[in-house]
Amino acid sequence: MAKKIICESCGTVFPFEKAKDFTVCPVCNASFDDEENETSSIHDDELSFGDDIELSENDSFDEDKIDFWWYSIREPGEIWKGITFEDGNVSINCAKCGHFAGSAPYPIARTKDCLLIDPRFTIKCGHCGNELKNHIFSKRPADWVDPRKRDMWVKDYKNIPKCPICSSTKIHKISMTNKAASALVFGVLSAGHVSKTYKCDTCGAKF
Ligand SMILES: [Zn+2]
Ligand SMILES: [Zn+2]
Ligand SMILES: [Zn+2]
């Protein structure tokens, strides 16, 4: 089983190899002053549902093998907006693409951060097609970002005008007077000239 370091203040799980030299948590900046060996042995103990619980071959606490994260648990009998959730349930995110994936049945066993879901339960992420094989769900990382917001950000980034020749974002708008002048010279609003709005400061291309 891969060793983990878990930030005690925000709960983010780091692979031991990556985090062993961290002095502070890169997510919440909490200090990692604890003795490393001590920290990992404590958390190794947490990575078990007890001797009575038999895991299937795909069930793994290994962060790389987690298929789904949980982010909220509805206890059996909980009432939400007038609906009674007799059996409770768990709201989940796909751990591969981060998108919301609906809900899973109430766990049959749990540790502080991990849930074991009935092995008969199957689900497939509607966004990326990731299929549930590992019935251990780990807690959604503290640095999780709603991918809908992330996608928006990526879209925004894509919308930043870039030079089509060299991809530089160091470009500037050609001034209106220049554009007006070329329109004047050519007499008509020649699309070829007027549509060239930017000049690249890196390679000099106009577009
Ligand atoms: Zn942290
Ligand atoms: Zn997915
Ligand atoms: Zn350029």
PDB file of N, CA and C in Angstrom, residues 104-177:
ATOM      1  N   ALA A 104     -24.404   7.862  -4.236  1.00  0.00           N
ATOM      2  CA  ALA A 104     -24.161   6.438  -4.045  1.00  0.00           C
ATOM      3  C   ALA A 104     -24.883   6.025  -2.774  1.00  0.00           C
ATOM      4  N   PRO A 105     -25.107   4.699  -2.592  1.00  0.00           N
ATOM      5  CA  PRO A 105     -25.771   4.262  -1.354  1.00  0.00           C
ATOM      6  C   PRO A 105     -24.937   4.577  -0.115  1.00  0.00           C
ATOM      7  N   TYR A 106     -25.606   4.616   1.007  1.00  0.00           N
ATOM      8  CA  TYR A 106     -24.942   4.854   2.288  1.00  0.00           C
ATOM      9  C   TYR A 106     -23.841   3.815   2.481  1.00  0.00           C
ATOM     10  N   PRO A 107     -22.666   4.232   2.992  1.00  0.00           N
ATOM     11  CA  PRO A 107     -21.543   3.295   3.098  1.00  0.00           C
ATOM     12  C   PRO A 107     -21.817   2.120   4.030  1.00  0.00           C
ATOM     13  N   ILE A 108     -21.214   0.973   3.697  1.00  0.00           N
ATOM     14  CA  ILE A 108     -21.340  -0.182   4.590  1.00  0.00           C
ATOM     15  C   ILE A 108     -20.253  -0.147   5.661  1.00  0.00           C
ATOM     16  N   ALA A 109     -19.218   0.639   5.426  1.00  0.00           N
ATOM     17  CA  ALA A 109     -18.184   0.833   6.448  1.00  0.00           C
ATOM     18  C   ALA A 109     -17.496   2.150   6.149  1.00  0.00           C
ATOM     19  N   ARG A 110     -16.864   2.712   7.163  1.00  0.00           N
ATOM     20  CA  ARG A 110     -16.161   3.963   6.918  1.00  0.00           C
ATOM     21  C   ARG A 110     -15.020   4.167   7.901  1.00  0.00           C
ATOM     22  N   THR A 111     -14.033   4.931   7.444  1.00  0.00           N
ATOM     23  CA  THR A 111     -13.009   5.441   8.342  1.00  0.00           C
ATOM     24  C   THR A 111     -13.254   6.944   8.390  1.00  0.00           C
ATOM     25  N   LYS A 112     -12.305   7.678   8.951  1.00  0.00           N
ATOM     26  CA  LYS A 112     -12.489   9.120   9.043  1.00  0.00           C
ATOM     27  C   LYS A 112     -12.704   9.720   7.655  1.00  0.00           C
ATOM     28  N   ASP A 113     -11.903   9.307   6.689  1.00  0.00           N
ATOM     29  CA  ASP A 113     -11.953   9.956   5.383  1.00  0.00           C
ATOM     30  C   ASP A 113     -12.406   9.051   4.247  1.00  0.00           C
ATOM     31  N   CYS A 114     -12.498   7.769   4.505  1.00  0.00           N
ATOM     32  CA  CYS A 114     -12.841   6.850   3.427  1.00  0.00           C
ATOM     33  C   CYS A 114     -14.140   6.109   3.716  1.00  0.00           C
ATOM     34  N   LEU A 115     -14.881   5.848   2.642  1.00  0.00           N
ATOM     35  CA  LEU A 115     -16.148   5.123   2.749  1.00  0.00           C
ATOM     36  C   LEU A 115     -16.052   3.871   1.901  1.00  0.00           C
ATOM     37  N   LEU A 116     -16.636   2.784   2.393  1.00  0.00           N
ATOM     38  CA  LEU A 116     -16.750   1.581   1.570  1.00  0.00           C
ATOM     39  C   LEU A 116     -18.210   1.439   1.164  1.00  0.00           C
ATOM     40  N   ILE A 117     -18.428   1.365  -0.139  1.00  0.00           N
ATOM     41  CA  ILE A 117     -19.781   1.303  -0.688  1.00  0.00           C
ATOM     42  C   ILE A 117     -20.071  -0.143  -1.102  1.00  0.00           C
ATOM     43  N   ASP A 118     -21.331  -0.532  -0.970  1.00  0.00           N
ATOM     44  CA  ASP A 118     -21.786  -1.866  -1.381  1.00  0.00           C
ATOM     45  C   ASP A 118     -21.188  -2.248  -2.734  1.00  0.00           C
ATOM     46  N   PRO A 119     -20.488  -3.413  -2.805  1.00  0.00           N
ATOM     47  CA  PRO A 119     -19.819  -3.801  -4.055  1.00  0.00           C
ATOM     48  C   PRO A 119     -20.777  -4.014  -5.221  1.00  0.00           C
ATOM     49  N   ARG A 120     -22.071  -4.161  -4.935  1.00  0.00           N
ATOM     50  CA  ARG A 120     -23.027  -4.352  -6.035  1.00  0.00           C
ATOM     51  C   ARG A 120     -23.347  -3.041  -6.732  1.00  0.00           C
ATOM     52  N   PHE A 121     -23.006  -1.917  -6.080  1.00  0.00           N
ATOM     53  CA  PHE A 121     -23.326  -0.612  -6.655  1.00  0.00           C
ATOM     54  C   PHE A 121     -22.404  -0.311  -7.840  1.00  0.00           C
ATOM     55  N   THR A 122     -23.014   0.100  -8.948  1.00  0.00           N
ATOM     56  CA  THR A 122     -22.208   0.518 -10.093  1.00  0.00           C
ATOM     57  C   THR A 122     -22.625   1.912 -10.521  1.00  0.00           C
ATOM     58  N   ILE A 123     -21.686   2.649 -11.026  1.00  0.00           N
ATOM     59  CA  ILE A 123     -21.976   3.980 -11.555  1.00  0.00           C
ATOM     60  C   ILE A 123     -20.882   4.323 -12.549  1.00  0.00           C
ATOM     61  N   LYS A 124     -21.242   5.178 -13.482  1.00  0.00           N
ATOM     62  CA  LYS A 124     -20.290   5.609 -14.497  1.00  0.00           C
ATOM     63  C   LYS A 124     -20.377   7.128 -14.529  1.00  0.00           C
ATOM     64  N   CYS A 125     -19.252   7.790 -14.563  1.00  0.00           N
ATOM     65  CA  CYS A 125     -19.267   9.249 -14.627  1.00  0.00           C
ATOM     66  C   CYS A 125     -19.877   9.685 -15.950  1.00  0.00           C
ATOM     67  N   GLY A 126     -20.919  10.505 -15.865  1.00  0.00           N
ATOM     68  CA  GLY A 126     -21.595  10.976 -17.069  1.00  0.00           C
ATOM     69  C   GLY A 126     -20.744  11.954 -17.862  1.00  0.00           C
ATOM     70  N   HIS A 127     -19.655  12.389 -17.248  1.00  0.00           N
ATOM     71  CA  HIS A 127     -18.835  13.393 -17.929  1.00  0.00           C
ATOM     72  C   HIS A 127     -17.664  12.756 -18.681  1.00  0.00           C
ATOM     73  N   CYS A 128     -16.916  11.896 -18.005  1.00  0.00           N
ATOM     74  CA  CYS A 128     -15.717  11.334 -18.645  1.00  0.00           C
ATOM     75  C   CYS A 128     -15.818   9.831 -18.865  1.00  0.00           C
ATOM     76  N   GLY A 129     -16.912   9.207 -18.388  1.00  0.00           N
ATOM     77  CA  GLY A 129     -17.082   7.777 -18.615  1.00  0.00           C
ATOM     78  C   GLY A 129     -16.345   6.889 -17.627  1.00  0.00           C
ATOM     79  N   ASN A 130     -15.680   7.492 -16.650  1.00  0.00           N
ATOM     80  CA  ASN A 130     -14.972   6.727 -15.621  1.00  0.00           C
ATOM     81  C   ASN A 130     -15.942   5.800 -14.895  1.00  0.00           C
ATOM     82  N   GLU A 131     -15.628   4.511 -14.891  1.00  0.00           N
ATOM     83  CA  GLU A 131     -16.524   3.514 -14.305  1.00  0.00           C
ATOM     84  C   GLU A 131     -16.063   3.146 -12.908  1.00  0.00           C
ATOM     85  N   LEU A 132     -17.014   2.997 -11.993  1.00  0.00           N
ATOM     86  CA  LEU A 132     -16.678   2.650 -10.614  1.00  0.00           C
ATOM     87  C   LEU A 132     -16.188   1.206 -10.535  1.00  0.00           C
ATOM     88  N   LYS A 133     -14.952   1.042 -10.130  1.00  0.00           N
ATOM     89  CA  LYS A 133     -14.417  -0.295  -9.878  1.00  0.00           C
ATOM     90  C   LYS A 133     -13.989  -0.400  -8.415  1.00  0.00           C
ATOM     91  N   ASN A 134     -13.326   0.653  -7.945  1.00  0.00           N
ATOM     92  CA  ASN A 134     -12.878   0.702  -6.562  1.00  0.00           C
ATOM     93  C   ASN A 134     -14.030   1.229  -5.698  1.00  0.00           C
ATOM     94  N   HIS A 135     -14.557   0.377  -4.819  1.00  0.00           N
ATOM     95  CA  HIS A 135     -15.707   0.797  -4.014  1.00  0.00           C
ATOM     96  C   HIS A 135     -15.314   1.558  -2.753  1.00  0.00           C
ATOM     97  N   ILE A 136     -14.047   1.920  -2.662  1.00  0.00           N
ATOM     98  CA  ILE A 136     -13.635   2.825  -1.593  1.00  0.00           C
ATOM     99  C   ILE A 136     -13.641   4.245  -2.151  1.00  0.00           C
ATOM    100  N   PHE A 137     -14.395   5.102  -1.498  1.00  0.00           N
ATOM    101  CA  PHE A 137     -14.446   6.502  -1.892  1.00  0.00           C
ATOM    102  C   PHE A 137     -13.638   7.299  -0.889  1.00  0.00           C
ATOM    103  N   SER A 138     -12.715   8.113  -1.359  1.00  0.00           N
ATOM    104  CA  SER A 138     -11.998   8.958  -0.405  1.00  0.00           C
ATOM    105  C   SER A 138     -12.657  10.329  -0.369  1.00  0.00           C
ATOM    106  N   LYS A 139     -12.340  11.048   0.689  1.00  0.00           N
ATOM    107  CA  LYS A 139     -12.934  12.373   0.860  1.00  0.00           C
ATOM    108  C   LYS A 139     -12.410  13.296  -0.233  1.00  0.00           C
ATOM    109  N   ARG A 140     -13.307  14.086  -0.772  1.00  0.00           N
ATOM    110  CA  ARG A 140     -12.912  14.998  -1.839  1.00  0.00           C
ATOM    111  C   ARG A 140     -11.785  15.910  -1.348  1.00  0.00           C
ATOM    112  N   PRO A 141     -10.714  16.045  -2.122  1.00  0.00           N
ATOM    113  CA  PRO A 141      -9.581  16.850  -1.643  1.00  0.00           C
ATOM    114  C   PRO A 141      -9.991  18.301  -1.385  1.00  0.00           C
ATOM    115  N   ALA A 142      -9.309  18.906  -0.420  1.00  0.00           N
ATOM    116  CA  ALA A 142      -9.643  20.280  -0.042  1.00  0.00           C
ATOM    117  C   ALA A 142      -9.354  21.251  -1.181  1.00  0.00           C
ATOM    118  N   ASP A 143      -8.440  20.868  -2.074  1.00  0.00           N
ATOM    119  CA  ASP A 143      -8.109  21.791  -3.163  1.00  0.00           C
ATOM    120  C   ASP A 143      -8.925  21.516  -4.425  1.00  0.00           C
ATOM    121  N   TRP A 144      -9.976  20.684  -4.268  1.00  0.00           N
ATOM    122  CA  TRP A 144     -10.859  20.420  -5.403  1.00  0.00           C
ATOM    123  C   TRP A 144     -11.475  21.728  -5.885  1.00  0.00           C
ATOM    124  N   VAL A 145     -11.542  21.889  -7.191  1.00  0.00           N
ATOM    125  CA  VAL A 145     -12.176  23.069  -7.771  1.00  0.00           C
ATOM    126  C   VAL A 145     -13.333  22.582  -8.627  1.00  0.00           C
ATOM    127  N   ASP A 146     -14.482  23.189  -8.471  1.00  0.00           N
ATOM    128  CA  ASP A 146     -15.630  22.836  -9.299  1.00  0.00           C
ATOM    129  C   ASP A 146     -15.207  22.923 -10.767  1.00  0.00           C
ATOM    130  N   PRO A 147     -15.223  21.778 -11.480  1.00  0.00           N
ATOM    131  CA  PRO A 147     -14.713  21.809 -12.859  1.00  0.00           C
ATOM    132  C   PRO A 147     -15.527  22.708 -13.775  1.00  0.00           C
ATOM    133  N   ARG A 148     -16.778  22.988 -13.371  1.00  0.00           N
ATOM    134  CA  ARG A 148     -17.555  23.911 -14.205  1.00  0.00           C
ATOM    135  C   ARG A 148     -16.914  25.297 -14.154  1.00  0.00           C
ATOM    136  N   LYS A 149     -16.412  25.663 -12.967  1.00  0.00           N
ATOM    137  CA  LYS A 149     -15.709  26.947 -12.847  1.00  0.00           C
ATOM    138  C   LYS A 149     -14.357  26.866 -13.541  1.00  0.00           C
ATOM    139  N   ARG A 150     -13.703  25.681 -13.363  1.00  0.00           N
ATOM    140  CA  ARG A 150     -12.389  25.500 -13.964  1.00  0.00           C
ATOM    141  C   ARG A 150     -12.502  25.593 -15.489  1.00  0.00           C
ATOM    142  N   ASP A 151     -13.555  24.932 -16.045  1.00  0.00           N
ATOM    143  CA  ASP A 151     -13.756  24.979 -17.486  1.00  0.00           C
ATOM    144  C   ASP A 151     -13.978  26.408 -17.959  1.00  0.00           C
ATOM    145  N   MET A 152     -14.711  27.175 -17.128  1.00  0.00           N
ATOM    146  CA  MET A 152     -14.966  28.555 -17.492  1.00  0.00           C
ATOM    147  C   MET A 152     -13.658  29.324 -17.560  1.00  0.00           C
ATOM    148  N   TRP A 153     -12.805  29.005 -16.565  1.00  0.00           N
ATOM    149  CA  TRP A 153     -11.519  29.681 -16.525  1.00  0.00           C
ATOM    150  C   TRP A 153     -10.696  29.327 -17.754  1.00  0.00           C
ATOM    151  N   VAL A 154     -10.699  28.021 -18.105  1.00  0.00           N
ATOM    152  CA  VAL A 154      -9.948  27.576 -19.275  1.00  0.00           C
ATOM    153  C   VAL A 154     -10.482  28.267 -20.523  1.00  0.00           C
ATOM    154  N   LYS A 155     -11.840  28.381 -20.582  1.00  0.00           N
ATOM    155  CA  LYS A 155     -12.447  29.037 -21.725  1.00  0.00           C
ATOM    156  C   LYS A 155     -11.996  30.499 -21.789  1.00  0.00           C
ATOM    157  N   ASP A 156     -11.999  31.132 -20.596  1.00  0.00           N
ATOM    158  CA  ASP A 156     -11.523  32.515 -20.539  1.00  0.00           C
ATOM    159  C   ASP A 156     -10.097  32.611 -21.039  1.00  0.00           C
ATOM    160  N   TYR A 157      -9.284  31.635 -20.589  1.00  0.00           N
ATOM    161  CA  TYR A 157      -7.890  31.673 -20.992  1.00  0.00           C
ATOM    162  C   TYR A 157      -7.778  31.531 -22.505  1.00  0.00           C
ATOM    163  N   LYS A 158      -8.623  30.607 -23.055  1.00  0.00           N
ATOM    164  CA  LYS A 158      -8.591  30.412 -24.507  1.00  0.00           C
ATOM    165  C   LYS A 158      -9.033  31.667 -25.242  1.00  0.00           C
ATOM    166  N   ASN A 159      -9.893  32.444 -24.562  1.00  0.00           N
ATOM    167  CA  ASN A 159     -10.414  33.644 -25.196  1.00  0.00           C
ATOM    168  C   ASN A 159      -9.447  34.820 -25.145  1.00  0.00           C
ATOM    169  N   ILE A 160      -8.392  34.686 -24.346  1.00  0.00           N
ATOM    170  CA  ILE A 160      -7.398  35.747 -24.326  1.00  0.00           C
ATOM    171  C   ILE A 160      -6.793  35.800 -25.715  1.00  0.00           C
ATOM    172  N   PRO A 161      -6.819  36.956 -26.348  1.00  0.00           N
ATOM    173  CA  PRO A 161      -6.268  37.000 -27.699  1.00  0.00           C
ATOM    174  C   PRO A 161      -4.783  36.649 -27.697  1.00  0.00           C
ATOM    175  N   LYS A 162      -4.419  35.812 -28.631  1.00  0.00           N
ATOM    176  CA  LYS A 162      -3.012  35.403 -28.754  1.00  0.00           C
ATOM    177  C   LYS A 162      -2.608  35.565 -30.207  1.00  0.00           C
ATOM    178  N   CYS A 163      -1.337  35.714 -30.420  1.00  0.00           N
ATOM    179  CA  CYS A 163      -0.829  35.791 -31.784  1.00  0.00           C
ATOM    180  C   CYS A 163      -1.034  34.443 -32.471  1.00  0.00           C
ATOM    181  N   PRO A 164      -1.716  34.410 -33.624  1.00  0.00           N
ATOM    182  CA  PRO A 164      -1.948  33.120 -34.296  1.00  0.00           C
ATOM    183  C   PRO A 164      -0.663  32.562 -34.904  1.00  0.00           C
ATOM    184  N   ILE A 165       0.360  33.377 -35.011  1.00  0.00           N
ATOM    185  CA  ILE A 165       1.620  32.915 -35.616  1.00  0.00           C
ATOM    186  C   ILE A 165       2.510  32.268 -34.546  1.00  0.00           C
ATOM    187  N   CYS A 166       2.724  32.992 -33.445  1.00  0.00           N
ATOM    188  CA  CYS A 166       3.697  32.495 -32.467  1.00  0.00           C
ATOM    189  C   CYS A 166       3.061  32.230 -31.098  1.00  0.00           C
ATOM    190  N   SER A 167       1.737  32.410 -30.975  1.00  0.00           N
ATOM    191  CA  SER A 167       0.996  32.149 -29.731  1.00  0.00           C
ATOM    192  C   SER A 167       1.337  33.091 -28.585  1.00  0.00           C
ATOM    193  N   SER A 168       2.099  34.122 -28.841  1.00  0.00           N
ATOM    194  CA  SER A 168       2.429  35.070 -27.781  1.00  0.00           C
ATOM    195  C   SER A 168       1.172  35.836 -27.362  1.00  0.00           C
ATOM    196  N   THR A 169       1.052  36.102 -26.068  1.00  0.00           N
ATOM    197  CA  THR A 169      -0.063  36.947 -25.609  1.00  0.00           C
ATOM    198  C   THR A 169       0.373  38.397 -25.502  1.00  0.00           C
ATOM    199  N   LYS A 170       1.649  38.642 -25.828  1.00  0.00           N
ATOM    200  CA  LYS A 170       2.144  40.025 -25.839  1.00  0.00           C
ATOM    201  C   LYS A 170       1.736  40.669 -27.150  1.00  0.00           C
ATOM    202  N   ILE A 171       0.506  41.112 -27.192  1.00  0.00           N
ATOM    203  CA  ILE A 171       0.015  41.731 -28.410  1.00  0.00           C
ATOM    204  C   ILE A 171      -0.636  43.038 -28.014  1.00  0.00           C
ATOM    205  N   HIS A 172      -0.747  43.956 -28.933  1.00  0.00           N
ATOM    206  CA  HIS A 172      -1.460  45.184 -28.596  1.00  0.00           C
ATOM    207  C   HIS A 172      -2.444  45.523 -29.702  1.00  0.00           C
ATOM    208  N   LYS A 173      -3.458  46.251 -29.306  1.00  0.00           N
ATOM    209  CA  LYS A 173      -4.486  46.671 -30.260  1.00  0.00           C
ATOM    210  C   LYS A 173      -3.899  47.724 -31.189  1.00  0.00           C
ATOM    211  N   ILE A 174      -4.138  47.541 -32.468  1.00  0.00           N
ATOM    212  CA  ILE A 174      -3.729  48.593 -33.414  1.00  0.00           C
ATOM    213  C   ILE A 174      -4.663  49.770 -33.189  1.00  0.00           C
ATOM    214  N   SER A 175      -4.095  50.946 -33.105  1.00  0.00           N
ATOM    215  CA  SER A 175      -4.914  52.097 -32.683  1.00  0.00           C
ATOM    216  C   SER A 175      -5.979  52.422 -33.731  1.00  0.00           C
ATOM    217  N   MET A 176      -7.061  52.969 -33.261  1.00  0.00           N
ATOM    218  CA  MET A 176      -8.191  53.271 -34.134  1.00  0.00           C
ATOM    219  C   MET A 176      -7.797  54.237 -35.245  1.00  0.00           C
ATOM    220  N   THR A 177      -6.892  55.160 -34.934  1.00  0.00           N
ATOM    221  CA  THR A 177      -6.512  56.137 -35.975  1.00  0.00           C
ATOM    222  C   THR A 177      -5.844  55.422 -37.137  1.00  0.00           C
TER     223      THR A 177
END
